[in-house]
N, CA and C of each residue as an Amber inpcrd file, in Angstrom:
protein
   267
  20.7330000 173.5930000 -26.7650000  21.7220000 173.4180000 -27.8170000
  21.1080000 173.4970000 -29.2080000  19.7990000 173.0940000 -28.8590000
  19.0000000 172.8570000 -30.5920000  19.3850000 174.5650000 -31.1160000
  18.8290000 175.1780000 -30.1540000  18.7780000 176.8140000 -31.0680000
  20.1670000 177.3480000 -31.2770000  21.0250000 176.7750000 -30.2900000
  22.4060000 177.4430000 -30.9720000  23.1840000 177.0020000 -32.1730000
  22.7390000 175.1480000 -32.4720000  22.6740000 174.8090000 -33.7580000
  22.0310000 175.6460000 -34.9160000  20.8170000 175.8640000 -34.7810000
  19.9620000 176.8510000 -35.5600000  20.5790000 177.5630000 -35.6270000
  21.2460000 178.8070000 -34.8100000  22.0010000 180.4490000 -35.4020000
  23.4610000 179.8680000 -35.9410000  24.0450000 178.8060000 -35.3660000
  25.3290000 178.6450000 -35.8680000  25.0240000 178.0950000 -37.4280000
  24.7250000 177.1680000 -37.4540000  24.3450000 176.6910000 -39.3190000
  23.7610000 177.8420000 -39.8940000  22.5900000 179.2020000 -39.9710000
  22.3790000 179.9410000 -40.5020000  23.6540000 180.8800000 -40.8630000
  24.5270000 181.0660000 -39.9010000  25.8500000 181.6010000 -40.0490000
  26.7020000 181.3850000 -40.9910000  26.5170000 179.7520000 -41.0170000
  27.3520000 179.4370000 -41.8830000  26.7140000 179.4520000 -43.5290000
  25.1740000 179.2750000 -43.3050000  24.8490000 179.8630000 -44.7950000
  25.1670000 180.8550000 -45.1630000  24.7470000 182.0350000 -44.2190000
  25.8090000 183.4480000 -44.6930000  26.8670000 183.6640000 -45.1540000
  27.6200000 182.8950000 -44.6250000  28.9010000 182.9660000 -44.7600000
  28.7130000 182.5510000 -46.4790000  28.5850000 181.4520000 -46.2030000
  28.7890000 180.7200000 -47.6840000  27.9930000 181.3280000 -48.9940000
  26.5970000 181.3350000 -48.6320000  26.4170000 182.5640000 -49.6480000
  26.6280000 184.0120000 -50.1550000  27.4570000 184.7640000 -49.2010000
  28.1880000 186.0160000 -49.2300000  29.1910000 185.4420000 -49.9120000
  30.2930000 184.3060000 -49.7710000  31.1970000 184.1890000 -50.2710000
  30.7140000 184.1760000 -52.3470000  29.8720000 182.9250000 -52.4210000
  29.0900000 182.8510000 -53.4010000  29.0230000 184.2350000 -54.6370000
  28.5830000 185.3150000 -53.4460000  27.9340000 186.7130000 -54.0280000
  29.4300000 187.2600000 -54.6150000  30.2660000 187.0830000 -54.3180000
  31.1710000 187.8440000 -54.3360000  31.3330000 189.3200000 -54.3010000
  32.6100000 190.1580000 -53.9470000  32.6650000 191.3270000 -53.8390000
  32.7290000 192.0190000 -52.1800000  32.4680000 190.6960000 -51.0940000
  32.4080000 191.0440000 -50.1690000  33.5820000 190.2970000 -49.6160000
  33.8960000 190.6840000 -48.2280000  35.8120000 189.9530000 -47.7930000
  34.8700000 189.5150000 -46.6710000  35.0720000 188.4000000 -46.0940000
  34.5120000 187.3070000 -44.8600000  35.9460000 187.8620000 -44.1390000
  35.8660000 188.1210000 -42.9460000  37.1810000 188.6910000 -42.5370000
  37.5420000 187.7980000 -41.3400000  37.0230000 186.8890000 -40.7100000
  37.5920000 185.7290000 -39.9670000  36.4040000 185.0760000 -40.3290000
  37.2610000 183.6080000 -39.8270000  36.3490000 182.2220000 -39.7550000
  34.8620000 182.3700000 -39.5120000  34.2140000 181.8160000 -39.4810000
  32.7260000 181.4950000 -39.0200000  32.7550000 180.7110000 -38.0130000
  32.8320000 180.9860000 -36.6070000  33.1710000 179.6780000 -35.4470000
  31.7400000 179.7130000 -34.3950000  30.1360000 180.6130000 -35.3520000
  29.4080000 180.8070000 -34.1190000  28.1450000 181.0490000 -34.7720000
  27.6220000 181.9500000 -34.4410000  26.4880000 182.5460000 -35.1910000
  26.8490000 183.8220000 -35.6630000  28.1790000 184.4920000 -35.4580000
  28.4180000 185.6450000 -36.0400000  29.1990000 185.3250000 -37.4160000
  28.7870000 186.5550000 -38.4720000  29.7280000 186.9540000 -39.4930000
  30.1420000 188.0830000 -39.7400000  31.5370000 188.4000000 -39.4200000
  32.1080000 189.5550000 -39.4860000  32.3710000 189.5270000 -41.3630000
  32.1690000 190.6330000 -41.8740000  32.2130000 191.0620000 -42.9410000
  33.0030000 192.5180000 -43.6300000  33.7290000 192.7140000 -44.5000000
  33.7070000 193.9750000 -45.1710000  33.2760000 194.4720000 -46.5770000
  32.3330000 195.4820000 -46.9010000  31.8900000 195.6710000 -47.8140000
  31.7750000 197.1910000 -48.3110000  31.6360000 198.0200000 -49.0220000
  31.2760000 199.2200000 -49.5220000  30.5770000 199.6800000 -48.8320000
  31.0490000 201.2600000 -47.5800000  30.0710000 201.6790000 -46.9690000
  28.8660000 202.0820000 -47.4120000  28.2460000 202.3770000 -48.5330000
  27.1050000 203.1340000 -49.3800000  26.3560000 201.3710000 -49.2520000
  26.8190000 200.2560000 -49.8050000  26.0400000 199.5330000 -50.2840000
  25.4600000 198.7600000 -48.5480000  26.4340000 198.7310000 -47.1750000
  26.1410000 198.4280000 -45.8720000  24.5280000 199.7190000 -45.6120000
  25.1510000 201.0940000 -46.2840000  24.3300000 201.9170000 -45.6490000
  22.5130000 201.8310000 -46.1620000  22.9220000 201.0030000 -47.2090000
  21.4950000 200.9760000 -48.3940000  20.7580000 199.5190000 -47.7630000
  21.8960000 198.2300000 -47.2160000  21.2400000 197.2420000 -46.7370000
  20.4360000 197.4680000 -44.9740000  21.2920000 198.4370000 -44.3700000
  20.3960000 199.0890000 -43.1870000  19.4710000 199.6470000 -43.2460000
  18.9460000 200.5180000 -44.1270000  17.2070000 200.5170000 -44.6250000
  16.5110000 198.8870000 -44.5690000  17.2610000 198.1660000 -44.5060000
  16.0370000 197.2720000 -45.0470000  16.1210000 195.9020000 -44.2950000
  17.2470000 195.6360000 -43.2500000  17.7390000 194.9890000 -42.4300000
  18.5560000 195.5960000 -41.0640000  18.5710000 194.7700000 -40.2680000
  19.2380000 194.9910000 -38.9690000  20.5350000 194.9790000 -38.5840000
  21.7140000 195.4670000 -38.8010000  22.7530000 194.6660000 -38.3770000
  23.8940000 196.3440000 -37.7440000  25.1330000 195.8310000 -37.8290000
  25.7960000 196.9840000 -37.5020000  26.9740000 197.1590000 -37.8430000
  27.5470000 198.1780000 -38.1280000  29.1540000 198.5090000 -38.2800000
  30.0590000 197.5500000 -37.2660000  31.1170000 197.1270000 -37.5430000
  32.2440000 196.6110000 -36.5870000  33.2910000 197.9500000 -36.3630000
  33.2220000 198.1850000 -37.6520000  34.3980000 199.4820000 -37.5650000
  34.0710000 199.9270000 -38.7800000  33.1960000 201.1840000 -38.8140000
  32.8320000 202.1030000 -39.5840000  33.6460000 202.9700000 -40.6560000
  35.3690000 202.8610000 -40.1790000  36.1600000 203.6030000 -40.8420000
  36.2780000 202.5860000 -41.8040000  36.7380000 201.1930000 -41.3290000
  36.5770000 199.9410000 -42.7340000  35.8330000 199.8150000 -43.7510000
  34.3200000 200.1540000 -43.1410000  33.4280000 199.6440000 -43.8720000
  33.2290000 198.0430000 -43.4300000  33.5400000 197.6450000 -42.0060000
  33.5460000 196.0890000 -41.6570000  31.9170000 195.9240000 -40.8540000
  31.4070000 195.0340000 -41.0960000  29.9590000 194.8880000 -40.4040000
  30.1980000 193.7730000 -39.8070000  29.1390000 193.1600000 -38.6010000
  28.8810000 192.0980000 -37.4750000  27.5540000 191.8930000 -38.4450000
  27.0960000 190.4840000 -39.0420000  26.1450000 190.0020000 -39.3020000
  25.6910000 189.2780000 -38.1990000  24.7230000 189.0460000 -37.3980000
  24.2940000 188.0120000 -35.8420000  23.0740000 187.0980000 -37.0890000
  23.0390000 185.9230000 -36.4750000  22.0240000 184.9590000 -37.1550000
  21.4160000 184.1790000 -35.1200000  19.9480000 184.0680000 -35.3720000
  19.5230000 183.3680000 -33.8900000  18.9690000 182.2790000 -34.3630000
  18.5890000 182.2630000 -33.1920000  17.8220000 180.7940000 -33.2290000
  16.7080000 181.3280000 -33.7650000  15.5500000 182.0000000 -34.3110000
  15.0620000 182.1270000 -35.4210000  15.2800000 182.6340000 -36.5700000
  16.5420000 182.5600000 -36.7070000  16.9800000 183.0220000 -37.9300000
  16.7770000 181.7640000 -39.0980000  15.4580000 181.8560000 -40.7860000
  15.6580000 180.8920000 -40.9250000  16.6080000 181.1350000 -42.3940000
  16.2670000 179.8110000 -43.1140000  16.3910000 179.9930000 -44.4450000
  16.2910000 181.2100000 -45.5680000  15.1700000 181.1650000 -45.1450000
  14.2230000 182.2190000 -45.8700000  15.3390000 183.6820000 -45.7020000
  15.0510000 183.6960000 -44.3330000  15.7890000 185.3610000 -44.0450000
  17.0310000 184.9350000 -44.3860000  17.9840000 184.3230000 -44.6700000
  19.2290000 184.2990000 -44.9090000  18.9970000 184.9580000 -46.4390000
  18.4450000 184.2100000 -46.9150000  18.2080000 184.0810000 -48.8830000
  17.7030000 185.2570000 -49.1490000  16.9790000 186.0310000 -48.3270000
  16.3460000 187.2880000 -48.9660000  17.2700000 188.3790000 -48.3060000
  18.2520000 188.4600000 -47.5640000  19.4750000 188.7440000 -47.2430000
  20.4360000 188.8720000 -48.2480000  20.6990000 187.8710000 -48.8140000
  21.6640000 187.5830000 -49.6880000  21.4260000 188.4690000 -51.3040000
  19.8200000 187.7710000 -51.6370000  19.8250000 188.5590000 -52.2920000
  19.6490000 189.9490000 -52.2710000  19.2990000 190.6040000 -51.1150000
  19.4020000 192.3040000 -51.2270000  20.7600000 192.9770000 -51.5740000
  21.5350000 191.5130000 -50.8530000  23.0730000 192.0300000 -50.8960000
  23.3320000 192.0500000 -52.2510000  23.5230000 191.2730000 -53.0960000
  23.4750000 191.2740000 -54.9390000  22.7690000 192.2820000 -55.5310000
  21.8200000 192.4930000 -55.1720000  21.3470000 193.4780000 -55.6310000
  21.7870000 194.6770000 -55.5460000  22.3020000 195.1400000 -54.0690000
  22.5400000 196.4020000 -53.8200000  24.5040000 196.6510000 -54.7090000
  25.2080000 195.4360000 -54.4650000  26.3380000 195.5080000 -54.6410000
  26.1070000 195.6720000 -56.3560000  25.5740000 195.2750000 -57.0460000
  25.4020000 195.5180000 -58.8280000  25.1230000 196.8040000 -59.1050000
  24.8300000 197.7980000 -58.1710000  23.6860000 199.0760000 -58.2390000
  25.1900000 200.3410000 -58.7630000
């Protein structure tokens, strides 16, 4: 249970700091370790150079963010900020 605590609370940092970032739509709840997201396909396609994640539905522009049980702090925050960065560009 410890590690599914671990990916579920990192989730919810995502969540909360994407919301934070603004410009991006949280498109359901946060009930896990996933965050479904929609954002600007160019700025998803610029954060896949440099992170892992995947389309939900490519015609949207909707992505599946996954957070694990080593997912920590750190990688959330340097996440977040690529995302600010790329979305200002």
């Amino acid at each position: 249970l410890r590690n599914a605590r671990q990916a579920n609370a990192m989730a919810q940092r995502l969540a909360e700091g994407v919301r934070a970032v603004g410009g991006v739509e949280i498109l359901h709840p946060v009930q896990a370790n996933a965050v479904f997201a929609r954002l600007p396909h160019a700025v998803s396609e610029r954060l896949q150079e440099r992170f892992r994640f995947y389309f939900w539905d490519e015609a949207a522009g909707d992505v599946r963010w996954m957070c694990s049980f080593d997912t920590t702090e750190e990688d959330v925050d340097a996440f977040l900020l690529a995302l600010k960065e790329e979305l200002a560009r």
